[in-house]
Amino acid sequence: MTFERNPLTELYRDTQLLVVHKPAGLLVHRSPIDRHETEFALQYARALNGGEHVYPVHRLDRPTSGILVFARDRDTARTLGLAMMSGDVSKTYLAMVRGWPAESGEIDHPLREESEDRRLRGVEQPVREALTRYRTLATTEIPVAIEKYPTSRYAVVELCPKTGRKHQLRRHMKHIHHPIIGDANHGRGRHNRYFAERFGQGRLMLAATRLEFQHPASGEAMSISAPPESSFLEVLSVFPGFTLPDQPE
């Protein structure tokens, strides 16, 4: 299968792995929530792999952009998948949130599982431990009254989930009253609408920017990074003088 324009950007490739950048708005694979969707990162990754099958090692929510890893064989997928589940893979995200969080902190807040199967929506799901560490990189205050104050405050934060619960970062930031901008389910509608109107499009301001893990075949320490896409960086223009954190080589 070939495409005139592949929305994925290849970041790294070897005989076992294919690592790409996924844009916001693209599903990783078919989901019961979006039964009518016809485009998936999986099929585009397969095109990058010369039409050969690839195996998604983890997932990114549809509105989240950033680094996505595919294995090129079943054994690699199994090995790296186990490393993901055991917490041996370090993930770093960049987010823009409402308000000014503390300089750094830890969110240790259990989350109830969310089932994708609509038939199980009425069935109570188990609660799992969930841990996220964060640090605030920049703050800004704009002279716009969006809620009850004459100005509105925002921050850029670096988020490091230590567990892998569904929508963990979005739910954790809501829990500490600093929801992610553009989050339709867990955010604040007035703020989301303001930025969607100001920049001509709405998006979730959450991006996976760095992934660190041990190579499943060689054991080499891997560190793969990618800056957020242009639609994300455009919104960050409300932070005068802000520059992205240094990315490791």
Short mmCIF file of C-alpha atoms in Angstrom, two decimals:
data_model
loop_
_atom_site.label_atom_id
_atom_site.label_comp_id
_atom_site.label_asym_id
_atom_site.label_seq_id
_atom_site.Cartn_x
_atom_site.Cartn_y
_atom_site.Cartn_z
CA MET A 1 0.00 0.00 0.00
CA THR A 2 1.32 3.44 -0.95
CA PHE A 3 0.06 6.96 -0.22
CA GLU A 4 0.58 10.27 -1.98
CA ARG A 5 1.21 11.87 1.38
CA ASN A 6 2.14 9.94 4.49
CA PRO A 7 1.35 11.95 7.65
CA LEU A 8 3.91 10.02 9.70
CA THR A 9 7.48 11.28 9.98
CA GLU A 10 10.13 8.59 10.39
CA LEU A 11 12.41 9.24 13.38
CA TYR A 12 14.36 5.97 13.64
CA ARG A 13 14.57 2.62 11.89
CA ASP A 14 16.57 -0.57 12.24
CA THR A 15 15.86 -4.25 11.61
CA GLN A 16 13.62 -4.51 14.69
CA LEU A 17 12.06 -1.07 15.16
CA LEU A 18 10.29 1.69 13.28
CA VAL A 19 9.79 4.89 15.31
CA VAL A 20 7.64 7.70 13.91
CA HIS A 21 6.03 11.00 14.81
CA LYS A 22 2.22 10.83 14.73
CA PRO A 23 0.25 14.03 14.12
CA ALA A 24 -2.72 14.99 16.26
CA GLY A 25 -6.05 13.69 14.97
CA LEU A 26 -4.83 10.32 13.69
CA LEU A 27 -5.89 7.06 15.33
CA VAL A 28 -3.17 4.47 15.94
CA HIS A 29 -5.41 1.58 14.92
CA ARG A 30 -9.07 0.70 14.49
CA SER A 31 -11.15 1.38 17.60
CA PRO A 32 -14.73 0.52 18.60
CA ILE A 33 -15.16 4.18 19.54
CA ASP A 34 -14.48 5.37 15.97
CA ARG A 35 -16.01 2.65 13.85
CA HIS A 36 -16.34 4.84 10.76
CA GLU A 37 -12.72 6.03 10.65
CA THR A 38 -10.72 4.77 7.67
CA GLU A 39 -7.22 6.16 8.27
CA PHE A 40 -4.84 4.83 10.92
CA ALA A 41 -1.20 5.28 11.89
CA LEU A 42 -0.83 1.51 11.59
CA GLN A 43 -1.49 1.47 7.85
CA TYR A 44 0.78 4.47 7.23
CA ALA A 45 3.56 2.82 9.26
CA ARG A 46 3.12 -0.30 7.17
CA ALA A 47 3.58 1.81 4.04
CA LEU A 48 6.84 3.18 5.49
CA ASN A 49 7.85 -0.43 6.12
CA GLY A 50 7.59 -1.32 2.45
CA GLY A 51 4.14 -2.82 2.85
CA GLU A 52 5.32 -5.33 5.45
CA HIS A 53 3.35 -5.77 8.65
CA VAL A 54 4.28 -3.73 11.75
CA TYR A 55 3.16 -4.14 15.35
CA PRO A 56 2.21 -1.16 17.54
CA VAL A 57 4.08 -1.44 20.84
CA HIS A 58 2.00 1.22 22.62
CA ARG A 59 -0.65 3.78 21.79
CA LEU A 60 -1.21 7.51 21.68
CA ASP A 61 -4.70 8.92 21.97
CA ARG A 62 -6.12 10.26 18.74
CA PRO A 63 -5.74 13.96 19.71
CA THR A 64 -2.22 13.47 21.12
CA SER A 65 0.73 13.97 18.80
CA GLY A 66 4.26 12.66 19.14
CA ILE A 67 6.55 9.66 19.23
CA LEU A 68 5.06 6.28 18.39
CA VAL A 69 6.98 2.97 18.28
CA PHE A 70 6.25 0.04 16.00
CA ALA A 71 8.02 -3.31 16.08
CA ARG A 72 8.90 -4.99 12.79
CA ASP A 73 8.47 -8.52 14.16
CA ARG A 74 6.38 -10.28 16.81
CA ASP A 75 9.24 -11.10 19.18
CA THR A 76 10.37 -7.47 19.34
CA ALA A 77 6.79 -6.35 19.91
CA ARG A 78 6.42 -8.80 22.78
CA THR A 79 9.73 -7.86 24.43
CA LEU A 80 9.22 -4.12 24.21
CA GLY A 81 5.57 -4.42 25.18
CA LEU A 82 6.58 -6.19 28.39
CA ALA A 83 9.13 -3.47 29.08
CA MET A 84 6.38 -0.87 28.66
CA MET A 85 4.10 -2.67 31.11
CA SER A 86 6.86 -3.13 33.68
CA GLY A 87 7.76 0.57 33.66
CA ASP A 88 11.17 0.11 32.04
CA VAL A 89 10.35 2.63 29.29
CA SER A 90 10.59 6.32 30.17
CA LYS A 91 8.08 8.62 28.45
CA THR A 92 8.17 12.41 28.43
CA TYR A 93 5.35 14.66 27.26
CA LEU A 94 4.95 18.38 26.82
CA ALA A 95 1.62 20.01 27.68
CA MET A 96 0.04 23.43 28.01
CA VAL A 97 -2.29 23.74 30.98
CA ARG A 98 -4.61 26.28 32.56
CA GLY A 99 -3.22 28.07 35.61
CA TRP A 100 0.22 27.98 37.21
CA PRO A 101 1.12 24.60 38.77
CA ALA A 102 3.87 24.23 41.35
CA GLU A 103 7.46 24.30 40.11
CA SER A 104 7.46 20.49 40.23
CA GLY A 105 5.39 17.77 41.78
CA GLU A 106 4.05 14.24 41.83
CA ILE A 107 0.46 13.22 41.19
CA ASP A 108 -0.24 9.94 42.96
CA HIS A 109 -3.93 9.44 42.24
CA PRO A 110 -5.54 6.05 41.40
CA LEU A 111 -7.71 5.97 38.28
CA ARG A 112 -10.68 3.83 37.40
CA GLU A 113 -10.21 1.97 34.14
CA GLU A 114 -12.17 3.26 31.15
CA SER A 115 -13.49 0.61 28.78
CA GLU A 116 -13.65 1.29 25.04
CA ASP A 117 -16.44 -1.26 24.70
CA ARG A 118 -19.77 0.57 24.87
CA ARG A 119 -21.41 -2.62 26.13
CA LEU A 120 -19.35 -2.33 29.33
CA ARG A 121 -20.09 1.34 30.01
CA GLY A 122 -22.51 0.44 32.80
CA VAL A 123 -20.14 -2.08 34.39
CA GLU A 124 -17.97 -0.73 37.18
CA GLN A 125 -14.29 -1.07 36.25
CA PRO A 126 -11.38 -1.67 38.66
CA VAL A 127 -9.33 1.19 40.09
CA ARG A 128 -5.58 1.09 39.38
CA GLU A 129 -2.65 2.94 40.91
CA ALA A 130 -1.49 5.85 38.74
CA LEU A 131 1.56 8.08 39.15
CA THR A 132 2.71 11.11 37.16
CA ARG A 133 5.65 13.42 37.81
CA TYR A 134 5.74 16.92 36.38
CA ARG A 135 7.77 20.11 36.28
CA THR A 136 6.72 23.56 35.14
CA LEU A 137 8.85 24.96 32.32
CA ALA A 138 7.20 28.33 31.65
CA THR A 139 4.27 30.48 32.70
CA THR A 140 2.38 33.34 31.10
CA GLU A 141 -0.53 35.63 31.88
CA ILE A 142 -2.56 37.10 29.03
CA PRO A 143 -4.82 40.18 29.33
CA VAL A 144 -7.99 38.30 28.39
CA ALA A 145 -10.96 37.64 30.69
CA ILE A 146 -12.03 34.09 29.91
CA GLU A 147 -13.63 33.24 33.22
CA LYS A 148 -14.16 35.53 36.23
CA TYR A 149 -10.71 37.16 36.29
CA PRO A 150 -9.51 40.04 34.07
CA THR A 151 -6.47 38.03 32.99
CA SER A 152 -5.85 34.32 32.30
CA ARG A 153 -2.86 32.24 33.37
CA TYR A 154 -1.26 29.29 31.57
CA ALA A 155 1.81 27.10 31.90
CA VAL A 156 3.96 24.75 29.85
CA VAL A 157 4.67 21.58 31.79
CA GLU A 158 6.79 18.50 31.24
CA LEU A 159 4.91 15.33 32.19
CA CYS A 160 6.44 11.93 32.95
CA PRO A 161 3.90 9.16 33.52
CA LYS A 162 5.23 6.32 35.67
CA THR A 163 2.19 4.14 34.99
CA GLY A 164 0.20 3.69 31.80
CA ARG A 165 -3.47 4.21 32.57
CA LYS A 166 -5.88 5.34 29.88
CA HIS A 167 -5.99 9.15 29.57
CA GLN A 168 -3.74 9.28 32.63
CA LEU A 169 -2.10 12.63 31.94
CA ARG A 170 -5.34 14.33 31.01
CA ARG A 171 -7.14 12.98 34.08
CA HIS A 172 -4.26 13.70 36.43
CA MET A 173 -3.93 17.32 35.32
CA LYS A 174 -7.65 17.80 35.80
CA HIS A 175 -7.29 16.27 39.28
CA ILE A 176 -4.83 18.99 40.34
CA HIS A 177 -7.02 21.69 38.73
CA HIS A 178 -4.66 22.44 35.85
CA PRO A 179 -6.45 20.82 32.88
CA ILE A 180 -4.72 20.52 29.53
CA ILE A 181 -5.80 23.07 26.93
CA GLY A 182 -7.87 21.52 24.16
CA ASP A 183 -9.01 18.57 26.26
CA ALA A 184 -12.68 18.22 25.34
CA ASN A 185 -13.43 15.59 28.00
CA HIS A 186 -11.39 16.75 31.00
CA GLY A 187 -10.64 20.40 30.25
CA ARG A 188 -12.39 23.77 30.44
CA GLY A 189 -14.58 24.60 27.45
CA ARG A 190 -14.15 28.39 27.56
CA HIS A 191 -10.36 28.15 27.45
CA ASN A 192 -10.46 25.52 24.72
CA ARG A 193 -12.73 27.70 22.60
CA TYR A 194 -10.58 30.79 23.11
CA PHE A 195 -7.44 29.12 21.74
CA ALA A 196 -9.34 27.36 18.94
CA GLU A 197 -10.72 30.72 17.79
CA ARG A 198 -7.46 32.62 18.28
CA PHE A 199 -5.37 30.19 16.24
CA GLY A 200 -8.03 29.06 13.78
CA GLN A 201 -8.07 25.44 14.92
CA GLY A 202 -8.52 23.48 18.11
CA ARG A 203 -6.15 20.76 19.28
CA LEU A 204 -5.18 18.95 22.45
CA MET A 205 -2.03 20.60 23.75
CA LEU A 206 -0.31 17.33 24.62
CA ALA A 207 2.67 15.88 22.75
CA ALA A 208 4.94 12.88 23.36
CA THR A 209 8.40 14.37 22.92
CA ARG A 210 10.89 11.81 24.25
CA LEU A 211 11.09 8.04 24.71
CA GLU A 212 13.93 6.21 26.48
CA PHE A 213 14.27 2.44 26.58
CA GLN A 214 16.67 -0.47 26.24
CA HIS A 215 16.84 -1.83 22.71
CA PRO A 216 15.07 -5.22 22.77
CA ALA A 217 17.74 -6.90 20.64
CA SER A 218 21.08 -5.20 21.39
CA GLY A 219 20.39 -3.93 24.91
CA GLU A 220 21.65 -0.49 23.86
CA ALA A 221 20.23 2.49 25.73
CA MET A 222 17.94 4.31 23.29
CA SER A 223 16.76 7.92 23.57
CA ILE A 224 14.49 9.19 20.81
CA SER A 225 13.12 12.72 20.82
CA ALA A 226 11.02 14.90 18.55
CA PRO A 227 9.74 18.47 18.93
CA PRO A 228 5.98 19.06 18.87
CA GLU A 229 4.36 19.68 15.49
CA SER A 230 3.78 23.19 14.14
CA SER A 231 0.15 23.46 15.32
CA PHE A 232 1.37 22.91 18.89
CA LEU A 233 4.27 25.34 18.63
CA GLU A 234 1.99 28.02 17.20
CA VAL A 235 -0.12 28.04 20.37
CA LEU A 236 3.03 28.21 22.50
CA SER A 237 3.66 31.64 20.98
CA VAL A 238 1.62 33.01 23.92
CA PHE A 239 4.72 32.29 26.07
CA PRO A 240 7.14 35.12 25.13
CA GLY A 241 10.72 33.93 24.86
CA PHE A 242 9.95 30.28 25.64
CA THR A 243 12.25 27.74 24.01
CA LEU A 244 11.87 23.98 24.04
CA PRO A 245 13.96 22.02 26.55
CA ASP A 246 17.24 20.68 25.22
CA GLN A 247 16.74 17.29 23.62
CA PRO A 248 19.37 14.60 24.24
CA GLU A 249 21.33 13.43 21.22
#
